[in-house]
């Protein structure tokens, strides 16, 4: 009955089936095979990535909960914890962009409130093909609408994020969603089942046939038949989730629960198995008791359904009525579907008859783990070559600046973020588009800053360095807001790990993340791996997305990217080296993704971030903006935007990286050297700022001042940019809108 | 002053309204659960923003059937001050406590941003501390804020001076380009004929603290807080007749 075809349909390899036979001591039935197939899928088991992930730093005095639970948690003082995680929903979002993105938001929110935390902020990191390519606008509009539809309705603000447009993502967009919640440290609750005889409850939406084998789908590549997989995408119901959120948080206040877990990937299977496994117990359920929205569902379908907005919880004996009453208040019905056992088995019954029985360990700890072969991909040698002297140097730096400001990756994302409610909960003190998202914590003086960053282009050219740069940038963005970076979460988006070149990219990127996180003291507290991001055999750029969370001791010390007043000094922290490898300049002006990404000195980066926290704490800087994509000219231009027309005048040196003078100028203006920040400082504080920088070992110098209505930049003594700040802002502000101009305003 | 914040399942600005009333303005404030029929002695009611009952059918369409709406209606008919913010405004329209209806925004997209508003009327309990013509900057966050009333009804609304706030440019001039949603006559807030029930799409509770980037929403709370208790009951509402609702 289980033949090669059945195994192939379940994505179970022949050698994996041998393992299953060994664990079971018999042939599994179809339900059992289905359970193995989802639990051993790449998505749930991390079988290709685990050996690498183990090398990441996950500990520190600030870490309350590292990887392995529904989300990570860090100490933010006053007895509170920040609970956060990032997750991908790439595959479903490509097949059905609205629901794929919406349920991605729903899933990550559940991970947070499952821990006993009230979710207070969302971020997202999105990747699409070129904005003017066919299909991109439809994908973008629907993904954004899906995120908005879910987040706005449930009432959790989307306070920031990032979007990149690059042809590599045309057939495989990335939708990574981050959520952060706040809990009292003493209230954190875990996904464990224990105590023989304790009741196992199912609560939330009814189970349907949607999403069956979603985890398996997320563990395979796409081809021209992928659209046929649409039934494997789930449909979201944010109202149901809002009720679940409120009811669960209310139940958690009672101390009547042992543990709770959401049903995400692999649904009932994953939650029963993982809760049992974490608690060193077994879980027995009867699927005929599971509320169903369709008739005639088989145990196989019920166990594998990925219907959204469902939770599994274990109540303390004698407290069941209390739990049931709270859910009733919210018009939810907690249904007892089983109990905890001490035999370490997942036992599934249908009307009392056992239909599946598998040791938990076989599904979790004993799942396959691969040391997949790795080798440096061929393309790298060629792609890393870059001879600037073979490129035509730009004759008009003004026009170049406007071209880069209008590039959709650099341009204002207001058209997108104004579709997200970013102010609900009245905590948002740094609005989207102004730097890291910052939310104050009511009842305290504190605030949390958060940023998600990735750079597929850098990682394509050097996965190890690119990943380090992504960690550095996310932490730097947080530090620019004045917050001290505390910890990180990662979402690792890569191609098919069965290809040695992809596995090499993955391993190198994880090495880079580990090294940067150790150096900057931002341990990884959790995250998610998304492999098989390929369409028709073509992989995306390796794209690790890093989310960093930081703490501001005083919310009113928050700093944004915007210049505040005319006449302030513009100070450059860090040093430019005219590095154009992998830059936006090369992409926009020469359509090249080439060269070596900017070098990163982690020690210099750490000092820079510490300095930023000091300057914000002493209120010595009025604005701070990370100098990265687009380089210094773009960064200073952005500091002028949304300020009611404050311009800037500055003077910098040439880069000395080319025989051509104009290319040296371009490299100075648009090079993307790391560990640089543009800050504005009140004149009387300049000396102090330079002293603080010197004491911290950070290069710093005044390069100009704010004011006037123009953006004027001299390189090596010659004015090469002289541009109306308003005009530059108009180009930057309207670039993305223009692509949707055929629609009503 | 004692604020009652009505909580429907799916309300999501209930905590924000409570925080503004209690923590920013130092007033008593309490949640009123939609299944209860008790206003707990509230002097003023706020129907907060959100997506009551999910708003899958039509915004506010289900909420008007919640048990709490009977005492809310009775309170309004007695002249008690009632403020509907965003979804609360939509619910007041569906409940018939305010005239007209909401359509989807002109651009068919949810919009969250700051807008400019001109104060049109200062004889309501929620605008009495403002001056006529004053321009306020406040956030909005809605997908269905495109206010509509048929021509005859609109004529009556304007004749009765029921438009409380209009979307304008930063100088206070009505300009279609500055309307975020396409509302007829740029209507952003409206009161009933008796003037004690006000619905507004902008979120004053999001603009009460400098830390959040603006304090222009304070005037809405100041109006009701500074007024003597029962202000509206004692006749700020012109033409107040207990039996009359819009």
Coordinates of C-alpha atoms in Angstrom, one line a residue, chain A residues 194-715:
Chain A
X194 CA 2.9 17.4 31.2
X195 CA 1.0 15.8 34.1
X196 CA -0.6 12.5 33.2
X197 CA -4.4 12.8 32.7
X198 CA -4.4 16.6 32.2
X199 CA -6.9 17.6 29.6
X200 CA -5.7 18.6 26.1
X201 CA -8.0 21.3 24.7
X202 CA -8.5 22.5 21.1
X203 CA -9.7 26.1 20.7
X204 CA -10.3 28.4 17.8
X205 CA -11.3 28.0 14.2
X206 CA -12.7 24.7 13.0
X207 CA -10.5 22.4 11.0
X208 CA -10.9 22.2 7.3
X209 CA -9.0 20.7 4.4
X210 CA -7.0 23.9 3.8
X211 CA -3.3 23.9 4.0
X212 CA -2.9 20.1 4.0
X213 CA 0.8 19.5 3.2
X214 CA 1.6 23.2 3.5
X215 CA 4.9 22.3 5.3
X216 CA 5.8 19.9 2.5
X217 CA 5.0 22.5 -0.1
X218 CA 7.4 24.9 1.6
X219 CA 10.0 22.3 1.3
X220 CA 10.0 21.9 -2.4
X221 CA 10.9 24.1 -5.4
X222 CA 8.4 25.7 -7.7
X223 CA 7.7 25.0 -11.3
X224 CA 5.0 25.9 -13.8
X225 CA 2.6 23.6 -12.0
X226 CA 2.9 25.4 -8.6
X227 CA -0.3 27.4 -9.1
X228 CA -2.1 24.1 -8.9
X229 CA -1.0 23.9 -5.2
X230 CA -3.3 26.7 -4.3
X231 CA -5.5 24.5 -2.0
X232 CA -2.4 24.1 0.2
X233 CA -2.6 27.8 1.1
X234 CA -4.7 28.7 4.1
X235 CA -7.2 31.4 4.5
X236 CA -6.9 33.9 7.4
X237 CA -9.5 35.2 9.8
X238 CA -8.1 38.1 11.8
X239 CA -11.2 38.5 13.8
X240 CA -11.0 34.9 15.1
X241 CA -7.4 35.5 15.9
X242 CA -8.3 38.7 17.8
X243 CA -10.7 36.7 19.9
X244 CA -8.1 34.0 20.5
X245 CA -5.5 36.5 21.4
X246 CA -7.7 38.2 24.0
X247 CA -9.1 35.0 25.4
X248 CA -5.7 33.3 25.6
X249 CA -4.1 36.2 27.4
X250 CA -7.1 36.2 29.8
X251 CA -6.7 32.5 30.5
X252 CA -3.0 32.9 31.0
X253 CA -3.7 35.4 33.8
X254 CA -5.4 32.6 35.8
X255 CA -2.5 30.2 36.1
X256 CA -4.8 27.3 35.1
X257 CA -2.6 26.3 32.1
X258 CA 0.3 23.9 31.9
X259 CA 1.2 24.9 28.4
X260 CA -0.1 26.2 25.1
X261 CA 1.0 26.1 21.5
X262 CA -0.4 27.4 18.3
X263 CA -1.2 25.1 15.4
X264 CA 1.0 26.5 12.6
X265 CA 2.9 24.4 10.1
X266 CA 1.8 20.8 10.3
X267 CA -1.1 21.8 12.5
X268 CA -2.4 19.4 15.0
X269 CA 0.4 17.0 14.3
X270 CA 3.2 19.4 15.1
X271 CA 1.5 20.9 18.2
X272 CA 0.6 17.6 19.8
X273 CA 4.1 16.1 19.1
X274 CA 6.1 19.1 20.2
X275 CA 4.2 19.8 23.3
X276 CA 4.5 16.1 24.3
X277 CA 8.2 16.0 23.4
X278 CA 9.1 19.2 25.4
X279 CA 7.2 17.9 28.4
X280 CA 8.7 14.5 28.2
X281 CA 5.2 13.1 28.0
X282 CA 2.8 11.7 25.5
X283 CA -0.4 13.1 24.1
X284 CA -3.4 11.1 23.1
X285 CA -6.2 12.7 21.1
X286 CA -9.4 11.6 19.3
X287 CA -9.8 13.3 16.0
X288 CA -13.5 12.7 16.0
X289 CA -13.7 15.3 18.8
X290 CA -11.9 17.9 16.7
X291 CA -14.3 20.6 15.5
X292 CA -14.6 20.3 11.7
X293 CA -15.8 22.6 9.1
X294 CA -16.1 20.0 6.4
X295 CA -17.8 16.6 6.5
X296 CA -16.1 13.3 5.9
X297 CA -12.6 14.4 6.9
X298 CA -10.2 11.5 7.5
X299 CA -7.8 11.3 10.4
X300 CA -5.1 11.9 7.9
X301 CA -6.7 15.2 6.8
X302 CA -7.4 16.3 10.3
X303 CA -3.9 15.7 11.5
X304 CA -2.3 17.4 8.5
X305 CA -4.7 20.4 8.1
X306 CA -3.1 23.8 8.4
X307 CA -6.3 25.7 9.0
X308 CA -5.5 29.0 10.7
X309 CA -6.3 30.4 14.1
X310 CA -6.2 27.3 16.2
X311 CA -4.5 26.6 19.5
X312 CA -3.8 23.5 21.6
X313 CA -3.6 23.9 25.3
X314 CA -3.2 21.7 28.4
X315 CA -5.1 22.7 31.5
X316 CA -4.4 21.8 35.1
X317 CA -6.6 19.2 36.5
X318 CA -9.5 20.7 38.4
X319 CA -9.2 24.1 36.5
X320 CA -11.0 23.0 33.3
X321 CA -14.3 24.8 34.0
X322 CA -12.4 28.1 34.6
X323 CA -10.6 27.8 31.2
X324 CA -13.8 26.9 29.4
X325 CA -15.7 29.8 30.9
X326 CA -13.1 32.4 29.7
X327 CA -13.3 31.1 26.1
X328 CA -17.1 31.1 26.3
X329 CA -17.0 34.8 27.2
X330 CA -15.2 35.4 23.8
X331 CA -17.7 33.1 22.0
X332 CA -15.0 30.5 21.5
X333 CA -15.4 26.9 22.5
X334 CA -12.6 25.1 24.1
X335 CA -13.1 21.4 23.2
X336 CA -11.4 18.7 25.2
X337 CA -9.9 16.4 22.5
X338 CA -7.6 14.2 24.6
X339 CA -5.2 14.0 27.5
X340 CA -1.6 13.8 28.5
X341 CA 0.0 10.4 28.9
X342 CA 3.3 9.2 30.3
X343 CA 4.2 6.8 27.4
X344 CA 6.0 9.3 25.2
X345 CA 3.8 8.5 22.2
X346 CA 1.6 10.5 19.9
X347 CA -1.5 8.4 19.9
X348 CA -4.4 9.4 17.5
X349 CA -7.7 7.8 17.8
X350 CA -10.9 8.0 15.7
X351 CA -14.0 7.3 17.8
X352 CA -11.9 5.3 20.2
X353 CA -10.0 3.3 17.7
X354 CA -6.3 3.9 17.4
X355 CA -5.4 5.1 13.9
X356 CA -1.8 6.3 14.5
X357 CA 0.8 5.7 17.2
X358 CA 4.3 7.0 16.9
X359 CA 7.0 7.8 19.5
X360 CA 7.3 11.6 19.8
X361 CA 11.1 11.3 19.7
X362 CA 11.0 9.7 16.3
X363 CA 9.2 12.8 15.0
X364 CA 11.3 15.4 16.8
X365 CA 14.7 14.7 18.2
X366 CA 15.3 11.7 16.1
X367 CA 14.2 13.3 12.8
X368 CA 16.8 13.1 10.1
X369 CA 19.7 15.5 10.2
X370 CA 21.9 16.0 7.1
X371 CA 25.4 17.1 6.6
X372 CA 24.8 18.1 3.0
X373 CA 27.7 18.4 0.6
X374 CA 28.9 21.9 0.1
X375 CA 31.1 23.6 -2.5
X376 CA 31.8 27.1 -3.5
X377 CA 29.6 28.0 -6.5
X378 CA 31.1 28.7 -9.9
X379 CA 29.6 32.0 -10.4
X380 CA 31.5 33.7 -7.6
X381 CA 34.9 34.0 -9.3
X382 CA 33.4 35.9 -12.2
X383 CA 30.9 38.0 -10.2
X384 CA 33.5 39.2 -7.7
X385 CA 35.5 40.8 -10.5
X386 CA 35.0 44.5 -10.7
X387 CA 37.2 47.0 -12.6
X388 CA 35.8 50.4 -12.2
X389 CA 38.0 51.8 -14.9
X390 CA 36.1 49.8 -17.5
X391 CA 32.9 51.5 -16.6
X392 CA 31.7 54.8 -18.0
X393 CA 32.0 57.4 -15.2
X394 CA 28.9 59.5 -14.7
X395 CA 29.2 63.0 -16.2
X396 CA 26.3 64.4 -14.1
X397 CA 26.3 63.5 -10.4
X398 CA 23.0 65.4 -9.9
X399 CA 21.3 63.2 -12.4
X400 CA 22.9 60.1 -10.9
X401 CA 21.6 61.1 -7.4
X402 CA 18.1 61.5 -8.7
X403 CA 18.2 58.2 -10.5
X404 CA 19.3 56.4 -7.3
X405 CA 16.7 58.3 -5.2
X406 CA 14.0 57.2 -7.6
X407 CA 15.1 53.5 -7.6
X408 CA 12.2 51.7 -6.0
X409 CA 14.5 50.0 -3.5
X410 CA 15.7 53.4 -2.3
X411 CA 12.6 55.5 -2.8
X412 CA 10.1 56.3 -0.1
X413 CA 7.8 53.4 0.8
X414 CA 5.0 55.6 2.0
X415 CA 2.6 54.2 -0.7
X416 CA 3.1 50.9 1.1
X417 CA 3.3 51.7 4.8
X418 CA 0.4 54.1 4.8
X419 CA -1.7 51.0 4.1
X420 CA -0.6 49.6 7.4
X421 CA -2.0 50.9 10.6
X422 CA 1.2 51.9 12.3
X423 CA -0.2 54.0 15.1
X424 CA -2.8 51.7 16.8
X425 CA -2.0 51.0 20.5
X426 CA -0.6 54.6 20.7
X427 CA 3.0 53.6 21.4
X428 CA 4.7 54.3 18.1
X429 CA 7.3 57.1 18.6
X430 CA 9.3 56.6 15.5
X431 CA 7.0 56.2 12.5
X432 CA 7.8 54.0 9.5
X433 CA 10.2 55.6 7.1
X434 CA 12.2 57.4 9.8
X435 CA 14.6 54.7 10.8
X436 CA 14.1 51.7 13.2
X437 CA 10.5 51.2 14.4
X438 CA 10.3 52.5 18.0
X439 CA 7.5 51.8 20.5
X440 CA 7.3 53.1 24.0
X441 CA 6.3 50.7 26.8
X442 CA 3.4 52.2 28.7
X443 CA 3.8 52.3 32.4
X444 CA 7.6 52.7 32.1
X445 CA 10.0 55.3 30.8
X446 CA 11.3 52.8 28.3
X447 CA 11.0 52.1 24.6
X448 CA 12.0 49.3 22.3
X449 CA 13.6 49.8 18.9
X450 CA 13.5 47.2 16.2
X451 CA 14.8 46.8 12.7
X452 CA 14.8 44.1 10.0
X453 CA 17.5 44.1 7.4
X454 CA 18.9 41.9 4.7
X455 CA 21.1 42.4 1.7
X456 CA 20.7 39.6 -0.9
X457 CA 23.1 41.4 -3.3
X458 CA 26.0 41.4 -0.8
X459 CA 25.2 37.8 0.2
X460 CA 25.2 36.7 -3.4
X461 CA 28.7 38.2 -3.8
X462 CA 29.9 37.0 -0.5
X463 CA 27.4 35.1 1.7
X464 CA 29.6 35.3 4.8
X465 CA 30.4 39.0 4.6
X466 CA 26.9 39.8 3.4
X467 CA 25.3 38.1 6.4
X468 CA 27.7 40.0 8.7
X469 CA 26.7 43.2 7.1
X470 CA 23.0 42.4 7.5
X471 CA 23.5 41.9 11.3
X472 CA 25.6 45.0 11.5
X473 CA 23.1 47.1 9.6
X474 CA 20.1 45.9 11.7
X475 CA 21.9 46.6 14.9
X476 CA 23.2 50.0 13.6
X477 CA 19.7 51.0 12.7
X478 CA 18.5 50.2 16.2
X479 CA 21.5 52.1 17.7
X480 CA 20.8 55.1 15.4
X481 CA 17.5 55.5 17.2
X482 CA 19.4 55.7 20.5
X483 CA 18.6 52.1 21.6
X484 CA 21.2 49.6 22.8
X485 CA 20.9 46.4 20.7
X486 CA 19.9 43.5 22.8
X487 CA 19.3 40.4 20.7
X488 CA 18.4 39.2 17.2
X489 CA 16.2 36.8 15.3
X490 CA 16.9 35.5 11.8
X491 CA 15.0 34.4 8.8
X492 CA 17.2 32.5 6.4
X493 CA 15.9 32.5 2.9
X494 CA 17.9 30.3 0.5
X495 CA 17.5 28.0 -2.5
X496 CA 17.6 24.2 -2.7
X497 CA 19.9 22.8 0.0
X498 CA 20.4 19.7 -2.0
X499 CA 22.6 21.7 -4.3
X500 CA 26.2 21.9 -2.9
X501 CA 26.5 25.6 -4.0
X502 CA 23.4 26.6 -2.1
X503 CA 24.4 24.7 1.0
X504 CA 27.7 26.4 0.9
X505 CA 26.0 29.8 0.7
X506 CA 23.9 28.8 3.7
X507 CA 26.8 27.6 5.8
X508 CA 28.8 30.7 5.0
X509 CA 26.0 33.0 5.9
X510 CA 25.3 31.2 9.2
X511 CA 29.0 31.6 10.0
X512 CA 28.8 35.3 9.2
X513 CA 25.7 35.8 11.3
X514 CA 27.4 33.9 14.2
X515 CA 30.5 36.0 14.1
X516 CA 28.7 39.3 13.8
X517 CA 26.2 38.5 16.6
X518 CA 29.0 37.4 18.9
X519 CA 31.0 40.6 18.2
X520 CA 28.1 42.9 18.6
X521 CA 26.6 41.0 21.5
X522 CA 23.2 40.3 20.0
X523 CA 22.6 36.6 20.5
X524 CA 20.1 34.9 18.2
X525 CA 16.9 33.9 20.2
X526 CA 15.1 32.2 17.4
X527 CA 14.0 32.4 13.9
X528 CA 13.1 30.4 10.9
X529 CA 14.7 28.8 7.8
X530 CA 13.1 28.9 4.4
X531 CA 14.8 26.7 1.8
X532 CA 13.9 25.7 -1.7
X533 CA 13.3 29.3 -2.7
X534 CA 13.7 28.4 -6.4
X535 CA 11.6 28.6 -9.5
X536 CA 12.4 26.5 -12.5
X537 CA 15.7 25.6 -11.0
X538 CA 16.8 29.2 -10.4
X539 CA 17.6 30.1 -6.8
X540 CA 17.1 33.5 -5.3
X541 CA 20.1 35.4 -4.0
X542 CA 20.9 34.0 -0.6
X543 CA 18.9 36.3 1.7
X544 CA 19.3 36.1 5.5
X545 CA 17.0 38.6 7.1
X546 CA 18.1 39.8 10.5
X547 CA 15.7 41.4 13.1
X548 CA 17.4 43.2 15.9
X549 CA 15.7 44.5 19.1
X550 CA 17.2 47.2 21.3
X551 CA 16.3 49.1 24.4
X552 CA 16.0 52.8 25.0
X553 CA 16.1 53.5 28.8
X554 CA 14.2 56.8 28.2
X555 CA 11.6 56.9 25.4
X556 CA 12.0 60.6 24.9
X557 CA 15.7 60.2 23.9
X558 CA 14.5 58.6 20.6
X559 CA 16.3 59.9 17.5
X560 CA 15.1 59.8 13.9
X561 CA 16.8 60.2 10.6
X562 CA 15.4 63.7 10.0
X563 CA 17.4 66.9 10.3
X564 CA 15.7 69.1 13.0
X565 CA 17.0 72.6 12.5
X566 CA 18.9 74.7 10.0
X567 CA 22.4 75.6 11.1
X568 CA 23.3 72.3 12.8
X569 CA 26.6 70.7 12.1
X570 CA 26.6 67.5 10.0
X571 CA 29.0 65.0 11.4
X572 CA 30.1 61.8 9.7
X573 CA 30.9 59.0 12.1
X574 CA 33.0 56.3 10.5
X575 CA 35.0 56.4 7.3
X576 CA 34.2 56.0 3.7
X577 CA 36.5 53.9 1.4
X578 CA 34.6 54.4 -1.8
X579 CA 33.4 50.8 -1.9
X580 CA 31.1 50.3 -4.9
X581 CA 31.0 46.4 -5.0
X582 CA 27.3 45.2 -4.9
X583 CA 26.1 48.8 -4.6
X584 CA 22.9 50.4 -5.6
X585 CA 24.9 52.7 -7.8
X586 CA 26.3 49.8 -9.9
X587 CA 22.9 48.3 -10.2
X588 CA 21.0 51.5 -11.2
X589 CA 23.6 53.1 -13.4
X590 CA 25.3 50.1 -14.9
X591 CA 22.8 47.2 -14.3
X592 CA 25.6 45.3 -12.6
X593 CA 25.6 43.1 -9.5
X594 CA 29.3 42.7 -9.1
X595 CA 32.4 43.1 -7.0
X596 CA 33.2 42.5 -3.4
X597 CA 30.8 43.9 -0.7
X598 CA 32.1 46.6 1.6
X599 CA 34.5 45.4 4.2
X600 CA 33.3 45.2 7.8
X601 CA 35.4 45.7 10.9
X602 CA 33.3 44.3 13.7
X603 CA 35.3 46.0 16.3
X604 CA 34.8 49.4 14.7
X605 CA 31.1 48.7 14.3
X606 CA 30.7 47.8 17.9
X607 CA 32.4 51.0 19.0
X608 CA 30.3 53.1 16.6
X609 CA 27.1 51.6 18.0
X610 CA 28.1 52.2 21.6
X611 CA 28.9 55.8 20.7
X612 CA 25.5 56.3 19.2
X613 CA 23.8 55.0 22.3
X614 CA 26.0 57.4 24.4
X615 CA 25.2 60.4 22.1
X616 CA 21.5 59.7 22.3
X617 CA 21.6 59.2 26.0
X618 CA 23.3 62.5 26.5
X619 CA 21.0 64.2 23.9
X620 CA 24.0 65.3 21.9
X621 CA 22.7 64.3 18.5
X622 CA 19.5 65.7 16.9
X623 CA 19.3 63.1 14.1
X624 CA 21.1 60.0 13.1
X625 CA 20.9 58.0 9.9
X626 CA 22.7 54.9 8.9
X627 CA 24.8 55.4 5.8
X628 CA 24.3 52.2 3.7
X629 CA 22.2 51.6 0.5
X630 CA 23.0 54.4 -1.9
X631 CA 25.9 55.7 0.0
X632 CA 26.6 59.1 1.6
X633 CA 24.8 61.4 -0.9
X634 CA 21.6 59.4 -0.7
X635 CA 21.8 59.2 3.1
X636 CA 22.2 63.0 3.5
X637 CA 19.4 63.6 1.0
X638 CA 17.1 61.3 3.1
X639 CA 18.1 63.3 6.2
X640 CA 16.6 66.4 4.4
X641 CA 13.3 64.7 3.5
X642 CA 10.1 65.1 5.6
X643 CA 11.7 68.1 7.3
X644 CA 9.7 71.0 5.7
X645 CA 12.6 71.7 3.3
X646 CA 15.8 71.8 5.4
X647 CA 18.7 71.5 2.9
X648 CA 22.4 70.7 3.5
X649 CA 25.8 71.8 2.4
X650 CA 28.8 69.6 2.8
X651 CA 32.2 68.8 1.6
X652 CA 34.0 65.5 1.4
X653 CA 37.1 64.0 -0.1
X654 CA 37.4 61.9 -3.3
X655 CA 37.7 58.2 -2.9
X656 CA 40.9 57.4 -4.8
X657 CA 39.7 54.1 -6.1
X658 CA 39.9 54.7 -9.9
X659 CA 42.0 56.4 -12.5
X660 CA 39.0 58.5 -13.4
X661 CA 38.4 61.6 -11.4
X662 CA 34.6 61.4 -11.9
X663 CA 34.6 57.7 -10.8
X664 CA 36.4 58.7 -7.7
X665 CA 33.7 61.3 -7.1
X666 CA 31.0 58.7 -7.7
X667 CA 32.6 56.3 -5.3
X668 CA 32.8 59.0 -2.6
X669 CA 29.2 59.9 -3.1
X670 CA 27.6 56.5 -3.7
X671 CA 30.0 54.0 -2.2
X672 CA 28.4 51.9 0.5
X673 CA 31.2 51.5 3.1
X674 CA 29.9 50.0 6.3
X675 CA 30.0 51.4 9.9
X676 CA 29.1 55.0 8.9
X677 CA 26.4 57.2 10.3
X678 CA 25.4 60.8 9.5
X679 CA 24.4 62.7 12.6
X680 CA 23.3 66.3 13.0
X681 CA 24.5 68.2 16.1
X682 CA 23.7 71.6 17.6
X683 CA 26.8 73.8 17.0
X684 CA 27.6 74.2 20.7
X685 CA 27.7 70.4 21.1
X686 CA 30.1 69.7 18.3
X687 CA 33.2 69.8 20.4
X688 CA 31.7 67.4 22.9
X689 CA 30.5 65.0 20.2
X690 CA 34.0 64.9 18.6
X691 CA 35.5 64.3 22.1
X692 CA 33.1 61.5 22.8
X693 CA 33.9 60.0 19.4
X694 CA 37.6 60.2 20.0
X695 CA 37.2 58.6 23.4
X696 CA 35.2 55.8 21.8
X697 CA 37.8 55.3 19.1
X698 CA 35.3 56.2 16.3
X699 CA 36.5 58.4 13.4
X700 CA 34.3 61.6 13.3
X701 CA 34.5 64.9 11.5
X702 CA 32.2 67.7 10.6
X703 CA 31.5 67.6 6.9
X704 CA 29.0 70.4 6.6
X705 CA 25.9 72.0 8.0
X706 CA 22.1 71.9 7.6
X707 CA 20.2 74.7 6.1
X708 CA 19.2 76.4 2.9
X709 CA 16.8 74.9 0.4
X710 CA 19.4 73.0 -1.6
X711 CA 21.4 69.9 -1.2
X712 CA 24.9 70.9 -2.1
X713 CA 27.9 68.5 -2.0
X714 CA 31.5 69.3 -2.9
X715 CA 33.9 66.4 -3.5

